[in-house]
Structures are given as structure tokens and as C-alpha cells.
Short mmCIF file of C-alpha atoms in Angstrom, two decimals:
data_model
loop_
_atom_site.label_atom_id
_atom_site.label_comp_id
_atom_site.label_asym_id
_atom_site.label_seq_id
_atom_site.Cartn_x
_atom_site.Cartn_y
_atom_site.Cartn_z
CA MET A 1 -17.84 -58.05 29.44
CA ARG A 2 -20.65 -55.46 29.65
CA GLY A 3 -18.75 -53.47 31.80
CA LEU A 4 -15.56 -53.48 29.70
CA ARG A 5 -17.67 -52.39 26.54
CA ARG A 6 -19.38 -49.56 28.76
CA ALA A 7 -15.27 -48.56 29.88
CA PHE A 8 -14.38 -48.72 26.33
CA ALA A 9 -17.21 -46.40 24.82
CA LEU A 10 -16.82 -43.67 27.21
CA PRO A 11 -13.11 -42.63 25.92
CA LEU A 12 -14.59 -43.25 22.42
CA VAL A 13 -17.43 -40.49 23.25
CA ILE A 14 -14.93 -38.24 24.56
CA LEU A 15 -12.68 -38.47 21.48
CA LEU A 16 -15.60 -38.05 19.14
CA ALA A 17 -16.74 -34.97 21.25
CA LEU A 18 -13.28 -33.51 21.03
CA VAL A 19 -12.97 -34.25 17.20
CA ALA A 20 -16.39 -32.43 16.83
CA THR A 21 -15.32 -29.50 18.96
CA LEU A 22 -11.92 -29.16 16.74
CA ALA A 23 -13.67 -29.26 13.47
CA GLY A 24 -16.28 -26.76 14.61
CA THR A 25 -13.36 -24.51 15.65
CA LEU A 26 -11.63 -24.97 12.64
CA LEU A 27 -15.13 -24.30 10.64
CA LEU A 28 -15.46 -21.09 12.90
CA GLU A 29 -12.22 -19.89 12.03
CA LEU A 30 -12.29 -20.55 8.29
CA GLN A 31 -15.67 -18.64 8.21
CA THR A 32 -13.79 -15.72 10.29
CA ASN A 33 -10.88 -15.61 7.80
CA THR A 34 -13.19 -15.61 5.00
CA THR A 35 -15.33 -12.87 6.19
CA SER A 36 -12.13 -10.91 7.04
CA ALA A 37 -10.82 -11.36 3.46
CA VAL A 38 -14.33 -10.18 1.96
CA ASN A 39 -14.37 -7.37 4.53
CA ARG A 40 -10.56 -6.32 3.21
CA GLN A 41 -11.56 -6.56 -0.14
CA THR A 42 -14.77 -4.45 0.30
CA LYS A 43 -12.66 -1.90 1.93
CA VAL A 44 -9.86 -1.67 -0.80
CA TYR A 45 -12.77 -1.33 -3.11
CA GLU A 46 -14.38 1.55 -1.29
CA ASP A 47 -10.97 3.35 -0.79
CA HIS A 48 -10.41 3.15 -4.47
CA HIS A 49 -13.47 4.66 -5.45
CA LEU A 50 -13.28 7.38 -2.56
CA ALA A 51 -9.65 8.26 -3.67
CA ALA A 52 -10.67 8.49 -7.33
CA GLY A 53 -13.90 10.39 -6.36
CA ILE A 54 -11.73 12.93 -4.18
CA ARG A 55 -8.93 13.31 -6.93
CA GLU A 56 -11.46 14.31 -9.25
CA LEU A 57 -12.94 16.85 -6.83
CA LEU A 58 -9.44 18.26 -5.89
CA ASP A 59 -8.83 18.72 -9.60
CA GLN A 60 -11.79 20.85 -10.39
CA TRP A 61 -11.17 22.57 -7.02
CA LEU A 62 -7.87 23.93 -8.26
CA LEU A 63 -9.33 24.23 -11.85
CA THR A 64 -11.45 26.82 -10.40
CA GLY A 65 -9.59 28.69 -7.71
CA GLY A 66 -5.64 28.09 -8.61
CA THR A 67 -3.03 26.06 -7.29
CA ASN A 68 -2.25 28.42 -4.51
CA ILE A 69 -3.68 26.29 -1.76
CA ALA A 70 -2.70 28.05 1.40
CA GLU A 71 -4.24 31.03 0.73
CA ARG A 72 -7.58 29.12 0.08
CA LEU A 73 -7.71 27.03 3.19
CA GLU A 74 -9.94 27.75 6.29
CA GLU A 75 -7.96 28.25 9.37
CA ASP A 76 -8.39 24.59 10.49
CA GLY A 77 -7.23 23.63 6.86
CA LEU A 78 -10.56 22.86 5.45
CA ALA A 79 -10.62 23.10 1.55
CA PHE A 80 -14.12 21.98 0.72
CA THR A 81 -17.48 20.50 2.07
CA LEU A 82 -19.39 18.19 0.05
CA ASP A 83 -22.99 17.09 1.27
CA LEU A 84 -24.11 13.64 -0.08
CA PRO A 85 -27.63 12.11 -0.06
CA ARG A 86 -28.69 10.14 3.24
CA GLY A 87 -27.31 12.90 5.43
CA ARG A 88 -23.51 12.20 4.55
CA THR A 89 -21.12 14.96 4.81
CA ILE A 90 -17.80 14.85 3.33
CA ARG A 91 -15.10 17.31 4.50
CA VAL A 92 -11.48 17.70 2.97
CA TYR A 93 -8.75 19.13 4.80
CA LEU A 94 -5.22 20.07 3.66
CA GLU A 95 -1.94 20.90 5.18
CA ASP A 96 1.42 21.48 3.68
CA ALA A 97 3.59 18.36 4.12
CA GLN A 98 6.67 19.81 2.28
CA GLY A 99 8.34 20.90 5.63
CA THR A 100 11.01 18.11 6.06
CA ILE A 101 13.84 16.66 4.21
CA LEU A 102 13.88 14.27 1.49
CA ARG A 103 16.13 11.26 2.98
CA ASP A 104 16.76 9.88 -0.54
CA LEU A 105 18.61 12.32 -2.50
CA SER A 106 19.97 9.94 -5.31
CA SER A 107 17.77 11.91 -7.86
CA VAL A 108 19.08 15.13 -6.91
CA GLY A 109 21.68 16.90 -8.47
CA GLY A 110 23.70 20.36 -8.28
CA PRO A 111 24.21 22.84 -5.62
CA ALA A 112 20.55 21.32 -3.97
CA ALA A 113 22.10 17.84 -3.70
CA ARG A 114 25.26 18.86 -1.92
CA LEU A 115 23.54 21.35 0.49
CA LEU A 116 20.58 18.80 1.51
CA SER A 117 23.27 15.87 1.68
CA ARG A 118 25.01 17.76 4.33
CA ALA A 119 21.77 18.91 6.08
CA VAL A 120 20.62 15.04 6.34
CA GLU A 121 24.08 14.23 7.86
CA HIS A 122 23.47 16.82 10.34
CA LEU A 123 19.92 15.64 11.21
CA GLU A 124 20.89 12.07 11.18
CA PHE A 125 22.92 13.02 14.31
CA THR A 126 21.08 15.45 16.06
CA ALA A 127 17.60 13.83 15.43
CA ALA A 128 18.75 10.78 17.40
CA ALA A 129 19.54 12.66 20.50
CA PRO A 130 16.59 12.87 22.91
CA THR A 131 15.40 16.14 23.97
CA TYR A 132 13.91 16.89 27.60
CA GLY A 133 11.33 18.93 29.13
CA PRO A 134 11.41 21.18 31.87
CA ASP A 135 10.52 18.23 34.43
CA GLY A 136 13.28 16.06 32.84
CA GLU A 137 10.63 14.11 30.56
CA VAL A 138 11.77 12.89 27.13
CA LEU A 139 9.90 14.83 24.48
CA ASP A 140 8.58 13.89 21.15
CA ARG A 141 10.33 15.33 18.46
CA PRO A 142 8.76 16.45 15.20
CA ALA A 143 9.70 14.55 12.20
CA VAL A 144 12.70 15.92 9.88
CA PHE A 145 12.64 13.50 7.22
CA ARG A 146 10.39 12.38 4.57
CA THR A 147 10.49 9.49 1.83
CA LEU A 148 8.07 11.08 -0.83
CA GLY A 149 7.92 14.54 -2.88
CA PRO A 150 10.31 17.08 -4.28
CA PRO A 151 13.54 17.86 -2.75
CA GLN A 152 12.45 21.37 -2.00
CA VAL A 153 11.42 22.38 1.93
CA SER A 154 8.45 24.54 2.27
CA VAL A 155 9.53 27.54 4.55
CA ASN A 156 5.96 27.95 5.98
CA ALA A 157 5.93 24.15 7.32
CA ALA A 158 9.58 23.58 8.37
CA SER A 159 10.61 23.23 12.20
CA GLU A 160 13.24 25.38 13.38
CA GLN A 161 15.58 22.20 13.46
CA VAL A 162 15.06 21.63 9.68
CA LEU A 163 15.86 25.48 8.92
CA ASP A 164 18.63 25.60 11.06
CA ALA A 165 20.09 22.31 9.54
CA ILE A 166 19.90 23.78 5.97
CA ALA A 167 21.54 27.10 7.21
CA ASP A 168 24.21 25.16 8.99
CA ALA A 169 25.00 23.21 5.47
CA SER A 170 25.01 26.09 3.31
CA ASP A 171 27.96 27.74 2.16
CA ASN A 172 27.65 30.91 4.28
CA PRO A 173 26.22 29.41 7.47
CA ALA A 174 26.29 32.75 9.49
CA ALA A 175 24.19 34.57 6.59
CA ALA A 176 21.95 31.71 5.98
CA ARG A 177 20.85 31.82 9.66
CA SER A 178 20.10 35.44 9.66
CA LEU A 179 17.97 34.32 6.59
CA MET A 180 16.17 31.63 8.55
CA ARG A 181 15.41 34.18 11.44
CA HIS A 182 13.72 36.36 9.13
CA ILE A 183 11.77 33.39 7.56
CA ARG A 184 10.81 31.93 11.11
CA ALA A 185 9.46 35.40 12.01
CA ARG A 186 7.43 35.81 8.99
CA ALA A 187 6.12 32.04 8.76
CA GLY A 188 4.78 32.56 12.20
CA ARG A 189 2.07 35.04 11.19
CA ALA A 190 -1.44 34.20 10.05
CA THR A 191 -0.59 34.71 6.23
CA PRO A 192 1.67 32.66 5.02
CA LEU A 193 4.99 33.39 3.17
CA THR A 194 4.49 33.87 -0.68
CA GLN A 195 7.30 33.15 -3.12
CA GLU A 196 7.64 36.96 -3.67
CA ASP A 197 7.99 37.21 0.25
CA LEU A 198 10.95 34.85 0.02
CA THR A 199 12.58 36.54 -2.86
CA SER A 200 12.51 39.84 -0.65
CA LEU A 201 13.79 38.09 2.21
CA TYR A 202 16.79 36.94 0.36
CA ALA A 203 17.37 40.59 -0.74
CA ASN A 204 17.27 41.95 2.68
CA VAL A 205 20.22 39.66 3.78
CA VAL A 206 23.25 41.61 2.68
CA ASN A 207 25.85 38.94 3.55
CA LEU A 208 24.76 36.53 0.87
CA SER A 209 26.17 36.36 -2.31
CA ASP A 210 24.19 35.88 -5.60
CA ALA A 211 25.63 32.18 -5.65
CA GLU A 212 24.80 31.65 -2.23
CA LYS A 213 21.10 32.98 -2.86
CA ARG A 214 20.82 30.50 -5.74
CA GLN A 215 21.98 27.62 -3.46
CA LEU A 216 19.42 28.32 -0.95
CA SER A 217 16.60 29.10 -3.18
CA SER A 218 17.23 25.61 -4.87
CA VAL A 219 16.21 23.96 -1.69
CA LEU A 220 13.54 26.41 0.03
CA THR A 221 10.02 27.15 -1.56
CA ALA A 222 7.13 28.73 -0.43
CA GLN A 223 5.06 26.98 -2.93
CA PRO A 224 4.73 23.32 -1.57
CA VAL A 225 3.19 20.81 -4.04
CA LEU A 226 3.22 18.20 -1.22
CA TRP A 227 0.28 18.22 0.92
CA ARG A 228 -1.39 15.92 3.53
CA MET A 229 -5.06 15.30 3.04
CA VAL A 230 -7.63 14.07 5.58
CA ILE A 231 -10.93 13.01 4.57
CA GLU A 232 -13.57 13.29 7.08
CA THR A 233 -16.93 11.37 6.41
CA ARG A 234 -19.99 12.14 8.81
CA HIS A 235 -22.53 9.72 8.73
CA GLY A 236 -25.58 11.94 9.61
CA SER A 237 -25.77 15.34 11.62
CA LEU A 238 -26.07 14.21 15.16
CA SER A 239 -23.04 14.60 17.31
CA THR A 240 -23.11 10.88 17.91
CA ALA A 241 -22.96 10.16 14.17
CA LYS A 242 -20.20 7.70 13.05
CA VAL A 243 -17.12 9.59 11.48
CA GLU A 244 -14.86 7.78 9.51
CA ARG A 245 -11.29 9.59 8.74
CA SER A 246 -8.87 8.74 5.71
CA ALA A 247 -5.42 10.44 5.21
CA ALA A 248 -3.51 10.68 1.89
CA LEU A 249 -0.27 12.15 0.95
CA ILE A 250 -0.83 14.02 -2.32
CA GLN A 251 1.29 16.01 -4.85
CA VAL A 252 -0.47 18.93 -6.78
CA PRO A 253 0.68 20.56 -9.89
CA PRO A 254 3.12 23.56 -9.26
CA SER A 255 1.52 26.86 -8.93
CA GLY A 256 0.93 28.69 -12.34
CA GLN A 257 0.73 25.34 -14.25
CA GLY A 258 -2.98 24.56 -13.65
CA VAL A 259 -3.99 21.01 -13.39
CA ALA A 260 -3.00 19.98 -16.91
CA GLY A 261 -1.44 16.21 -17.27
CA ASN A 262 -1.76 14.14 -14.52
CA GLY A 263 -3.28 16.55 -11.85
CA VAL A 264 -3.51 15.67 -8.55
CA ILE A 265 -1.42 12.44 -7.71
CA ILE A 266 -2.37 10.39 -4.57
CA LEU A 267 1.08 9.20 -3.27
CA ASN A 268 -0.40 6.86 -0.41
CA TRP A 269 -3.52 6.35 1.28
CA GLU A 270 -4.55 5.42 4.86
CA ASP A 271 -6.93 4.89 7.53
CA VAL A 272 -7.21 7.19 10.43
CA GLU A 273 -9.00 5.76 13.40
CA GLU A 274 -8.79 8.38 15.79
CA GLY A 275 -7.57 12.38 16.14
CA PRO A 276 -8.23 15.64 15.36
CA ARG A 277 -10.18 16.76 12.06
CA ARG A 278 -7.44 18.96 10.93
CA PRO A 279 -4.28 17.18 9.36
CA ILE A 280 -1.50 16.35 11.32
CA ARG A 281 1.91 17.28 10.30
#
């Protein structure tokens, strides 16, 4: 009998150890999930206040220097730097994000809607086809569509593919392509095209009628209001200091309207784990 009791006790001990292990694992997982949830809430809280603070700073930056952003940026896209206590430094970079075509045109009307809808159809077909490098490798193609912002396309940020699609979708493709060649030649310079430059280019294309110029001017702009912002926070001055990056898509008031009303609007917000300092188109 004594041997039977020992034989019965051994599985019971193993069962109890298994239950204790499972309970410990569940408690540890629960604690980990709770910690992760707290960390997520803390990150949301921090991002909210960082976004609100940067928005206020951008409003002041635009108020003091005007909304012609492109002319105020450094070569690497740096807008301004903020030195904070405890060695923290915040750098804000901006890049024109209006060089692609708005995919949803349900709120767009008139000549712009007709031209852009044809351009979207063209790009949906051509963007799906792969492009190859000199060694036969498949190349990454730049984005041609976006889901946010106004329908106008920035001539300073648009790719050749986007500009050609707009030209082919216009009522006078041959003359419009001539205009796009002039735009690409000017946009490639260090100084971005201004709205006055764009107006002059319309005048230089003699084969465009006034109606065709109005059609193209309804979808092309040299005064973008949609910008990609990258916020770089450096914790200390050493080269090994921790660097955090966040990115946002923002909409600024049109040039000449100041920051009255809502001022800068932050359309989305995301963390950037790695990558260069300047924004990525």
C-alpha cells in the first residue's frame, strides 16, 4: 500500500507543478500585456502633446516668416531647430508632399475633375507595370497617388510619370507635354518654381489655348499646402545619443492667407524607426 501511495503522489506532484507553471506563465503574460498597454497609452499621450507643441511652433514660424515654405527651408529640408533643457534638441524638417495625384476625386468638380480622372485611369494602368534596371532587376517606382490633401499637384515635387499622365489627360496632350518639359527643366534647379514662374511658362507655350491653360492651371500649382514633416528629437549632443523620429502629413494655409483660422492641420502621425534625417517623399 505504501508503494501505491508513493506511485499515486508522483503524478499529483507533476500535475501541481504543471498547474503552477501555467499559472505563472499566464500571470507573466498578463503583466506583460498590461505593461504594453500602459506604454502604448503613454506613447499616445506623448505624441499628442508633441504634435500640439509642434503645431504651435509651426504656426508661429509661418506667422513670422510667411507661408512660402519652400524658400525658407535649408538644403536638407530643415525648417527650424529647438534647443530644450537637459541637452535635448528638436529639429523639424519639411518636404513638399503634393507631387502625387489625389486618388479620391469625389469632392472635385469642373475641368480639374475630368482631367484628373483621366490621369488616374492612365496611372492605374502604367503604375502596375514593373520597371527594370540595366541588369534586369525590378526597380521601385515612386508613388503616384495619395489619399489626403487638395487635388492640385505640385510641379516642384511631381515625378515625370505624374506630369506626363496629366499632359496626356489634358485636352491638348502635345502642347501640354511641351509645357511639362519646361516645368521639369525649371523644377530641377536649386530654386523651386514659384507661381509667377509657372504663369510665365504657360505664356511660353503658344499652342495652348486660354481654355487649355485654365484646365492645366486648375490642377498644377507651385504653392503646395501639403507637406511631409519629420521631427527628429536628439537626447544629448554625443554622436551615440538616442534619436527619435516621428513623421506627419500636414496641411498649411495657402500662401498669402497667413495662419488665420485653423492654422496648420496635422492629417496623420507616425513613428519613424530608421531612415535619413530629411523627410522622404
